Short mmCIF file of C-alpha atoms in Angstrom, two decimals:
data_model
loop_
_atom_site.label_atom_id
_atom_site.label_comp_id
_atom_site.label_asym_id
_atom_site.label_seq_id
_atom_site.Cartn_x
_atom_site.Cartn_y
_atom_site.Cartn_z
CA MET A 1 16.04 -8.00 29.04
CA HIS A 2 12.62 -8.74 29.86
CA ALA A 3 12.76 -7.19 32.80
CA LEU A 4 13.57 -3.48 31.89
CA ARG A 5 9.49 -3.27 31.60
CA LEU A 6 9.94 0.21 28.97
CA HIS A 7 8.12 1.23 26.18
CA ALA A 8 9.25 3.12 22.80
CA CYS A 9 6.61 5.16 21.71
CA HIS A 10 6.18 3.78 17.89
CA ASP A 11 5.39 7.57 16.37
CA CYS A 12 8.22 9.14 18.41
CA ASP A 13 10.83 7.07 19.98
CA LEU A 14 10.07 8.60 23.11
CA LEU A 15 11.44 6.32 26.41
CA LEU A 16 8.33 5.42 28.56
CA ARG A 17 8.21 3.23 32.00
CA GLU A 18 5.46 1.06 31.34
CA VAL A 19 2.72 1.32 33.70
CA ALA A 20 0.48 -1.33 34.61
CA LEU A 21 -3.63 -0.24 33.11
CA PRO A 22 -7.01 -0.56 34.44
CA PRO A 23 -8.93 -2.67 32.21
CA GLY A 24 -10.19 -0.59 29.36
CA GLY A 25 -7.26 1.77 30.04
CA ASN A 26 -5.36 3.22 27.20
CA ALA A 27 -1.57 4.54 27.48
CA ARG A 28 -1.50 7.57 24.93
CA CYS A 29 2.26 9.07 24.61
CA PRO A 30 2.62 12.16 26.47
CA ARG A 31 4.70 13.80 23.38
CA CYS A 32 2.68 12.63 20.36
CA GLY A 33 0.03 11.44 21.16
CA ALA A 34 -0.20 8.24 20.09
CA VAL A 35 -1.89 5.15 21.73
CA LEU A 36 0.87 2.97 23.03
CA TYR A 37 -0.92 -0.09 24.53
CA ARG A 38 -4.24 -0.86 26.02
CA ARG A 39 -5.91 -3.26 28.55
CA ARG A 40 -9.01 -4.88 27.96
CA HIS A 41 -11.23 -7.24 30.15
CA ASN A 42 -10.85 -10.53 29.05
CA GLY A 43 -8.87 -9.25 26.11
CA LEU A 44 -7.89 -12.16 24.27
CA ASP A 45 -10.98 -14.44 25.45
CA ARG A 46 -12.70 -11.84 23.78
CA THR A 47 -10.41 -12.01 20.56
CA LEU A 48 -10.34 -15.65 20.10
CA ALA A 49 -14.50 -15.72 20.44
CA TYR A 50 -14.89 -13.28 18.02
CA SER A 51 -12.20 -15.02 15.75
CA MET A 52 -13.60 -18.37 15.69
CA SER A 53 -17.36 -16.20 15.11
CA ALA A 54 -16.01 -14.51 12.41
CA ALA A 55 -14.77 -17.96 11.12
CA VAL A 56 -17.83 -19.49 10.50
CA LEU A 57 -19.44 -16.51 8.80
CA PHE A 58 -16.21 -16.03 6.68
CA VAL A 59 -17.45 -19.08 5.24
CA ILE A 60 -20.90 -18.18 4.85
CA ALA A 61 -20.00 -14.63 3.36
CA ASN A 62 -17.63 -16.80 0.60
CA ALA A 63 -20.14 -19.73 -0.25
CA PHE A 64 -23.25 -18.06 -0.76
CA PRO A 65 -24.02 -15.10 -3.71
CA ILE A 66 -23.39 -11.83 -2.11
CA VAL A 67 -26.28 -9.72 -4.28
CA GLY A 68 -28.86 -10.74 -7.21
CA LEU A 69 -29.75 -8.50 -10.06
CA GLU A 70 -32.87 -8.91 -12.47
CA ALA A 71 -33.28 -7.32 -15.43
CA ALA A 72 -35.50 -7.27 -18.71
CA GLY A 73 -35.83 -11.11 -17.95
CA HIS A 74 -32.49 -11.79 -17.04
CA ALA A 75 -31.40 -13.05 -13.96
CA SER A 76 -27.49 -12.89 -12.46
CA SER A 77 -25.92 -13.34 -9.16
CA THR A 78 -22.48 -13.58 -7.78
CA THR A 79 -19.94 -14.65 -4.44
CA LEU A 80 -17.49 -12.75 -4.03
CA PHE A 81 -14.88 -15.49 -5.67
CA GLY A 82 -17.41 -15.14 -8.74
CA ALA A 83 -16.49 -11.35 -9.22
CA VAL A 84 -12.71 -12.57 -8.78
CA ARG A 85 -13.22 -14.99 -11.71
CA THR A 86 -14.79 -12.53 -14.00
CA LEU A 87 -12.36 -10.25 -13.85
CA TRP A 88 -9.46 -12.68 -14.34
CA ASP A 89 -11.51 -13.83 -17.21
CA GLU A 90 -11.41 -10.18 -18.53
CA ASP A 91 -7.75 -9.99 -18.17
CA MET A 92 -7.69 -7.70 -15.59
CA HIS A 93 -5.54 -9.67 -13.43
CA SER A 94 -4.15 -7.54 -11.22
CA VAL A 95 -7.11 -6.09 -10.37
CA ALA A 96 -8.48 -9.88 -9.59
CA GLY A 97 -5.82 -10.07 -7.67
CA LEU A 98 -5.90 -7.11 -5.88
CA VAL A 99 -9.70 -8.11 -5.01
CA PHE A 100 -8.81 -11.84 -3.82
CA THR A 101 -5.79 -10.69 -1.84
CA THR A 102 -7.96 -7.32 0.58
CA THR A 103 -10.96 -9.53 0.41
CA ILE A 104 -10.50 -13.41 1.05
CA LEU A 105 -6.99 -13.99 1.53
CA MET A 106 -5.96 -11.56 4.26
CA PRO A 107 -8.92 -12.16 6.30
CA ALA A 108 -8.72 -15.14 5.79
CA LEU A 109 -5.05 -15.49 7.11
CA GLU A 110 -5.83 -13.02 9.86
CA ILE A 111 -8.47 -14.99 11.32
CA ALA A 112 -6.77 -18.46 10.88
CA ALA A 113 -3.19 -17.56 12.58
CA LEU A 114 -5.43 -15.60 15.43
CA LEU A 115 -7.43 -18.71 15.74
CA TYR A 116 -4.28 -21.29 15.52
CA LEU A 117 -2.61 -18.87 17.92
CA LEU A 118 -5.06 -18.51 20.76
CA LEU A 119 -7.09 -21.48 20.90
CA PRO A 120 -3.56 -23.83 21.81
CA LEU A 121 -2.90 -21.16 24.23
CA LYS A 122 -6.43 -21.29 25.86
CA LEU A 123 -5.96 -24.83 26.68
CA GLY A 124 -2.75 -24.68 28.20
CA ARG A 125 -0.29 -25.19 25.16
CA VAL A 126 2.14 -23.05 23.19
CA PRO A 127 1.55 -23.52 19.65
CA ALA A 128 4.32 -24.32 17.39
CA GLY A 129 6.06 -21.37 14.95
CA LEU A 130 3.98 -18.78 17.83
CA ALA A 131 6.63 -16.29 16.58
CA PRO A 132 6.29 -16.31 13.12
CA VAL A 133 2.48 -16.67 13.20
CA PHE A 134 2.17 -13.31 15.19
CA ARG A 135 4.25 -11.35 13.05
CA THR A 136 2.11 -12.47 10.18
CA VAL A 137 -0.81 -11.66 12.02
CA GLN A 138 0.51 -8.00 12.40
CA ALA A 139 1.56 -8.04 8.92
CA VAL A 140 -1.65 -9.07 7.56
CA ARG A 141 -3.88 -6.58 9.29
CA PRO A 142 -3.78 -3.57 7.15
CA TRP A 143 -4.13 -5.72 3.81
CA GLY A 144 -7.88 -6.84 4.90
CA MET A 145 -10.22 -4.44 3.70
CA VAL A 146 -13.79 -5.88 3.98
CA GLU A 147 -15.22 -2.87 5.85
CA VAL A 148 -14.20 -1.03 2.81
CA PHE A 149 -15.38 -3.53 0.48
CA MET A 150 -18.91 -3.46 2.42
CA LEU A 151 -18.74 0.46 1.60
CA GLY A 152 -17.96 -0.42 -2.22
CA THR A 153 -21.08 -3.06 -1.78
CA LEU A 154 -23.43 -0.30 -0.87
CA VAL A 155 -22.03 2.00 -3.45
CA ALA A 156 -22.31 -0.56 -6.29
CA LEU A 157 -25.89 -1.33 -5.21
CA THR A 158 -27.05 2.38 -5.28
CA LYS A 159 -25.88 2.33 -8.68
CA LEU A 160 -27.28 -0.95 -10.03
CA ALA A 161 -30.78 -0.01 -8.29
CA ALA A 162 -31.21 2.75 -11.39
CA LEU A 163 -31.14 -0.31 -14.17
CA ALA A 164 -32.32 -3.12 -12.62
CA SER A 165 -33.94 -4.72 -9.15
CA VAL A 166 -31.67 -5.78 -6.76
CA VAL A 167 -31.60 -9.09 -4.82
CA PRO A 168 -29.31 -8.89 -1.35
CA GLY A 169 -28.18 -12.00 -1.24
CA VAL A 170 -27.10 -14.00 2.43
CA ALA A 171 -23.13 -13.36 2.04
CA LEU A 172 -24.32 -9.49 2.16
CA TRP A 173 -25.81 -9.83 5.52
CA SER A 174 -22.69 -12.13 6.51
CA PHE A 175 -20.13 -9.84 5.14
CA ALA A 176 -22.07 -7.02 7.26
CA VAL A 177 -21.44 -8.90 10.44
CA LEU A 178 -18.00 -10.32 9.35
CA MET A 179 -17.12 -6.38 9.50
CA PHE A 180 -18.01 -5.88 12.91
CA LEU A 181 -16.20 -9.26 14.06
CA MET A 182 -13.08 -8.31 12.49
CA ALA A 183 -13.28 -5.16 14.08
CA ALA A 184 -13.97 -6.19 17.13
CA ALA A 185 -11.17 -8.91 17.25
CA ALA A 186 -8.50 -6.50 16.20
CA ALA A 187 -9.29 -3.71 19.24
CA SER A 188 -9.03 -6.87 21.89
CA PHE A 189 -6.32 -8.42 20.72
CA ASP A 190 -3.77 -7.44 23.07
CA THR A 191 -0.26 -8.06 22.68
CA GLN A 192 0.96 -7.45 26.19
CA GLU A 193 -1.63 -10.09 27.67
CA LEU A 194 -0.51 -12.49 24.90
CA TRP A 195 3.28 -12.63 25.76
CA GLN A 196 1.45 -12.81 29.38
CA TRP A 197 -0.27 -16.08 28.53
CA VAL A 198 2.80 -17.35 26.55
CA GLU A 199 5.18 -16.94 29.57
CA GLU A 200 2.67 -18.52 31.98
CA ARG A 201 2.62 -21.70 29.52
CA ARG A 202 5.76 -22.35 28.99
CA MET B 1 9.43 17.56 30.55
CA THR B 2 12.59 15.76 29.90
CA ALA B 3 12.16 13.79 27.13
CA ILE B 4 14.73 11.00 26.15
CA THR B 5 14.05 9.18 23.43
CA ALA B 6 14.97 5.02 23.32
CA ALA B 7 17.56 5.50 20.30
CA ARG B 8 19.50 8.06 22.82
CA ALA B 9 19.12 5.99 25.75
CA GLY B 10 20.32 3.29 23.22
CA PHE B 11 17.35 1.18 23.20
CA MET B 12 15.43 0.02 20.23
CA ALA B 13 11.92 -1.90 20.06
CA CYS B 14 10.49 -4.44 18.13
CA HIS B 15 7.90 -2.94 15.44
CA ALA B 16 5.89 -5.92 15.90
CA CYS B 17 5.86 -6.76 19.30
CA GLY B 18 6.97 -3.86 21.09
CA LEU B 19 9.64 -5.36 22.88
CA VAL B 20 12.61 -3.10 24.33
CA HIS B 21 16.01 -4.08 23.71
CA ARG B 22 19.63 -2.68 24.23
CA ALA B 23 20.41 -1.38 20.75
CA ASP B 24 24.62 -2.30 19.93
CA ALA B 25 25.72 0.47 17.65
CA HIS B 26 27.30 -2.21 15.05
CA ALA B 27 24.70 -4.88 15.43
CA HIS B 28 23.31 -5.77 12.30
CA GLY B 29 20.40 -8.25 11.41
CA ILE B 30 19.47 -8.93 14.92
CA VAL B 31 15.88 -10.03 15.90
CA CYS B 32 13.47 -9.55 18.41
CA ALA B 33 13.86 -11.78 21.04
CA ARG B 34 10.08 -12.79 22.08
CA CYS B 35 8.74 -12.61 18.48
CA GLY B 36 11.81 -12.91 15.75
CA ALA B 37 10.90 -9.43 14.11
CA ALA B 38 13.99 -7.91 12.62
CA LEU B 39 15.17 -4.80 14.65
CA HIS B 40 16.08 -1.67 13.34
CA LEU B 41 16.57 2.02 15.34
CA ARG B 42 14.75 3.35 12.16
CA LYS B 43 12.86 2.05 9.37
CA PRO B 44 15.89 1.15 6.92
CA ASN B 45 16.18 3.74 4.12
CA SER B 46 12.87 5.09 5.33
CA VAL B 47 13.10 8.43 3.12
CA THR B 48 14.46 6.73 0.34
CA ARG B 49 12.07 4.27 -0.44
CA THR B 50 8.99 6.74 0.57
CA TRP B 51 10.01 9.02 -2.16
CA ALA B 52 10.71 5.89 -4.96
CA LEU B 53 7.25 4.96 -4.11
CA LEU B 54 5.36 8.35 -4.07
CA ILE B 55 7.22 9.35 -7.59
CA ALA B 56 5.75 6.14 -8.87
CA ALA B 57 2.62 6.88 -7.49
CA TYR B 58 2.92 10.64 -8.71
CA VAL B 59 2.70 8.72 -12.39
CA LEU B 60 -0.16 6.53 -12.43
CA ILE B 61 -2.59 8.70 -10.55
CA ILE B 62 -2.63 10.59 -13.83
CA PRO B 63 -3.80 7.60 -16.09
CA ALA B 64 -6.07 6.13 -13.00
CA ASN B 65 -8.04 9.59 -13.57
CA ILE B 66 -8.07 10.01 -16.95
CA LEU B 67 -8.80 6.28 -18.52
CA PRO B 68 -11.82 4.64 -17.51
CA VAL B 69 -12.77 2.79 -14.56
CA MET B 70 -15.84 0.88 -16.37
CA VAL B 71 -16.78 0.30 -19.68
CA SER B 72 -20.40 -0.22 -19.86
CA GLY B 73 -22.21 -1.89 -23.38
CA SER B 74 -26.12 -1.61 -23.83
CA LEU B 75 -28.18 -1.59 -27.28
CA PHE B 76 -27.51 2.10 -27.49
CA GLY B 77 -23.53 1.42 -27.83
CA SER B 78 -21.05 1.68 -24.85
CA GLU B 79 -20.21 4.32 -22.72
CA SER B 80 -17.14 4.90 -20.24
CA ASP B 81 -17.12 6.22 -16.84
CA THR B 82 -13.63 7.48 -15.00
CA ILE B 83 -13.53 8.03 -11.22
CA MET B 84 -14.87 11.67 -11.62
CA SER B 85 -17.60 10.86 -13.86
CA GLY B 86 -18.83 7.86 -11.47
CA VAL B 87 -18.96 10.15 -8.93
CA VAL B 88 -20.83 13.07 -10.79
CA PHE B 89 -22.96 9.86 -11.95
CA LEU B 90 -23.92 9.18 -8.24
CA TRP B 91 -24.75 12.47 -7.72
CA ARG B 92 -27.32 12.66 -10.21
CA ASP B 93 -29.10 9.70 -9.88
CA GLY B 94 -28.40 7.85 -7.02
CA SER B 95 -27.67 9.28 -3.57
CA ALA B 96 -25.74 12.35 -2.55
CA PRO B 97 -23.79 11.12 0.52
CA LEU B 98 -22.50 8.46 -1.33
CA ALA B 99 -21.48 10.48 -3.68
CA ILE B 100 -19.57 12.61 -1.36
CA ILE B 101 -18.01 9.35 0.42
CA LEU B 102 -16.75 8.04 -3.34
CA PHE B 103 -15.55 11.66 -3.97
CA PHE B 104 -13.54 11.80 -0.51
CA ALA B 105 -12.42 8.42 -1.11
CA SER B 106 -11.34 8.12 -4.46
CA ILE B 107 -10.81 11.50 -5.26
CA ALA B 108 -9.79 13.57 -2.27
CA VAL B 109 -7.93 10.93 -0.26
CA PRO B 110 -5.31 9.84 -2.74
CA PHE B 111 -4.39 13.31 -4.00
CA SER B 112 -4.31 14.68 -0.42
CA LYS B 113 -2.40 11.68 0.36
CA LEU B 114 0.61 12.27 -2.29
CA PHE B 115 0.79 15.86 -1.57
CA ALA B 116 1.02 15.21 2.98
CA LEU B 117 3.44 12.33 2.63
CA THR B 118 5.59 14.95 0.04
CA TYR B 119 5.28 17.29 2.85
CA LEU B 120 6.43 15.06 5.12
CA LEU B 121 8.70 13.82 3.34
CA LEU B 122 10.52 17.36 2.49
CA SER B 123 9.85 18.68 6.32
CA VAL B 124 12.14 15.67 7.50
CA LYS B 125 14.86 16.25 5.01
CA LYS B 126 15.22 19.96 6.09
CA GLY B 127 15.54 18.80 9.40
CA SER B 128 12.27 21.05 10.11
CA THR B 129 11.11 21.45 13.97
CA LEU B 130 8.29 23.06 13.48
CA ALA B 131 4.54 21.65 15.22
CA PRO B 132 5.96 17.74 15.15
CA ARG B 133 2.89 16.62 16.94
CA ARG B 134 1.05 18.13 14.06
CA ARG B 135 2.77 16.43 11.46
CA THR B 136 2.80 13.07 13.54
CA GLN B 137 -1.17 13.25 13.66
CA LEU B 138 -1.14 14.09 9.87
CA TYR B 139 1.11 10.94 9.90
CA ARG B 140 -1.32 9.05 11.65
CA ILE B 141 -4.72 10.13 9.15
CA LEU B 142 -3.01 9.26 6.10
CA GLU B 143 -1.96 5.85 7.53
CA PHE B 144 -5.62 5.28 8.26
CA VAL B 145 -7.67 6.49 5.71
CA GLY B 146 -5.83 4.90 2.63
CA ARG B 147 -7.35 1.61 2.68
CA TRP B 148 -10.55 3.75 2.07
CA SER B 149 -9.67 4.70 -1.83
CA MET B 150 -10.37 0.92 -2.62
CA ILE B 151 -14.19 1.54 -2.51
CA ASP B 152 -13.86 2.08 -6.55
CA ILE B 153 -12.26 -1.20 -7.11
CA TYR B 154 -14.57 -3.28 -5.17
CA VAL B 155 -17.62 -1.17 -7.19
CA ALA B 156 -16.32 -1.63 -10.65
CA SER B 157 -15.47 -5.64 -9.92
CA LEU B 158 -19.24 -5.88 -8.29
CA LEU B 159 -20.69 -4.60 -11.19
CA THR B 160 -18.35 -6.24 -13.54
CA ALA B 161 -19.19 -9.12 -12.31
CA LEU B 162 -23.13 -8.81 -11.99
CA VAL B 163 -23.98 -6.86 -15.28
CA GLN B 164 -23.38 -9.44 -17.66
CA PHE B 165 -26.58 -9.55 -19.87
CA GLY B 166 -25.02 -10.32 -23.02
CA GLY B 167 -25.89 -8.09 -25.86
CA LEU B 168 -28.59 -6.11 -24.01
CA MET B 169 -26.03 -4.84 -21.07
CA SER B 170 -22.91 -5.47 -19.62
CA ILE B 171 -20.08 -3.42 -17.62
CA GLN B 172 -16.44 -4.44 -17.66
CA ALA B 173 -13.83 -3.09 -15.51
CA GLY B 174 -11.58 -0.68 -17.88
CA PRO B 175 -7.71 -0.02 -17.77
CA GLY B 176 -8.27 2.95 -15.27
CA ALA B 177 -8.68 0.16 -12.69
CA ILE B 178 -5.79 -1.35 -12.76
CA ALA B 179 -3.92 2.32 -12.72
CA PHE B 180 -5.93 2.87 -9.63
CA GLY B 181 -5.55 0.14 -7.79
CA ALA B 182 -1.60 0.39 -8.27
CA VAL B 183 -1.58 4.06 -6.78
CA VAL B 184 -3.95 2.53 -3.70
CA VAL B 185 -1.26 -0.60 -2.90
CA ILE B 186 1.70 1.81 -3.52
CA THR B 187 0.65 4.90 -1.64
CA MET B 188 -0.21 2.44 1.52
CA PHE B 189 3.17 0.89 0.93
CA ALA B 190 5.06 4.25 0.87
CA ALA B 191 2.86 5.69 3.98
CA GLU B 192 4.31 1.97 5.71
CA SER B 193 7.96 2.79 4.73
CA PHE B 194 8.32 6.25 6.09
CA ASP B 195 9.14 6.29 9.37
CA PRO B 196 7.48 8.69 11.87
CA ARG B 197 10.30 9.11 14.17
CA LEU B 198 12.36 11.01 11.75
CA ILE B 199 10.24 13.82 12.34
CA TRP B 200 11.20 14.00 16.19
CA ASP B 201 14.76 13.29 15.60
CA PRO B 202 15.91 17.39 14.72
CA ILE B 203 14.03 18.05 17.87
CA GLU B 204 15.99 15.58 20.00
CA GLU B 205 19.50 16.98 18.75
CA ARG B 206 18.40 20.87 19.05
CA HIS B 207 17.83 19.89 22.94
CA GLY B 208 20.75 17.63 22.97
#
C-alpha cells in the first residue's frame, strides 16, 4: 500500500501520481487549484527551531501583562489569563472558555505536540504515540488564533487610547513575535518529510 | 485532460496525513495504516451536518447583532455597544483602517460566510456542474477567513479586563458577545463539515 505513491486532491478527489519536487516547490491540483503538498528546504529542522523559539515566547507572552492602562490616577494591567479570569468572574463562561481555548490552550497544544514529535525524531528515535500526536497537530491548528488575537489587541488599544494612556507590556511584543513563529512553524511542517523521517528511524 | 477521481478508481486518501488507501466497498470503521485517522470516501453526513450547523448560525447571528457586545459604565451613566455601533465608534474617533478591518471581520465575513455556505449546499443538492473550480475557491476562502471574525471577541475581552476603575469607569462584555462567539465557532464547524469533493462528484458522473 505504501508503494503506491499516489495522491488524491483533498478538495476535488482527483487522483494524481506523486511527483518529486525541488525544495521550495508547491504541487497544485491541475483541476481545482488546491495546494496538494510542498517541499521545504530543511523543512522539519526549521519547524523544530521555530517551535522551540515559540515555546519560550509563549511562556513570556503568558507570564507578563499584555498592556497597562492609566486613567485619572488609577492604573490597571492584565495578562491574557487575567483577561480570561475576569470574563469568567463576570459569568461570561462561554466567552472566557473561547478566549482561553483559542489563545492559550490550542497554541500550547500545537507547540507541545510539534516538539514531542520532532525532538525525538531529530535525535534518532520514534516517539511513542506518534500517530495520535500527529493527528492532534492537524486537528488543533485551525483553532489556534494568535494572529487574530494580535489584531484584536490592536483594535482594543486604539479604542483605549481615546480614554487613557496605554502602556504596551512585554507580552504584547512577545505575542507579535509568537504570531510569526507559529505561522512559520505551520508553513514549514512538511508532512511527507515527517513520514520519511519516521521510516528512516524505524 | 482525463480526470479520474480517487473514489472512482477505488482509492481513498487519509484526511490527516494524505496516504492513499484501497477503498473496500463495504468496509466501515477502517483507519489509516500510517496515522490511525478514520478513513472515509467522503466526510460522513457532510450535507446534513453542515445544514444543521448553518441553521443554528442563522438563528444566533440575530442576537449577535442586536444585543450589546459591550456595556460601558461611567459616572455619566451606562452605554451599550452592539457590533455595528462599535465599528461606527472606531470610524469616528479612532482610526478608519481599523474600522474597515473590524467591519469586514465582524459583519461582512459572518454574513457572507452563511450565504456562501448556503449557496454551496444548494448547488451540491441540485447536482450543479456549473463553475466547480470557482465554487471550490469560494469554499477555500470561507474556510480561511472565518477565524478573523474572532477579533471582536478579543476586543471585548481585553476591554473588560482592563477598564475596571470602579464607579469611575468600567466595561463589561455583553450577552451579544456570547451569541457572536457561538456564531464564529459554529460557522467554523460548518465549513469544516462541508466536503468540497461533493462539488466535483456530479461532474464526474456526467463524464462517466
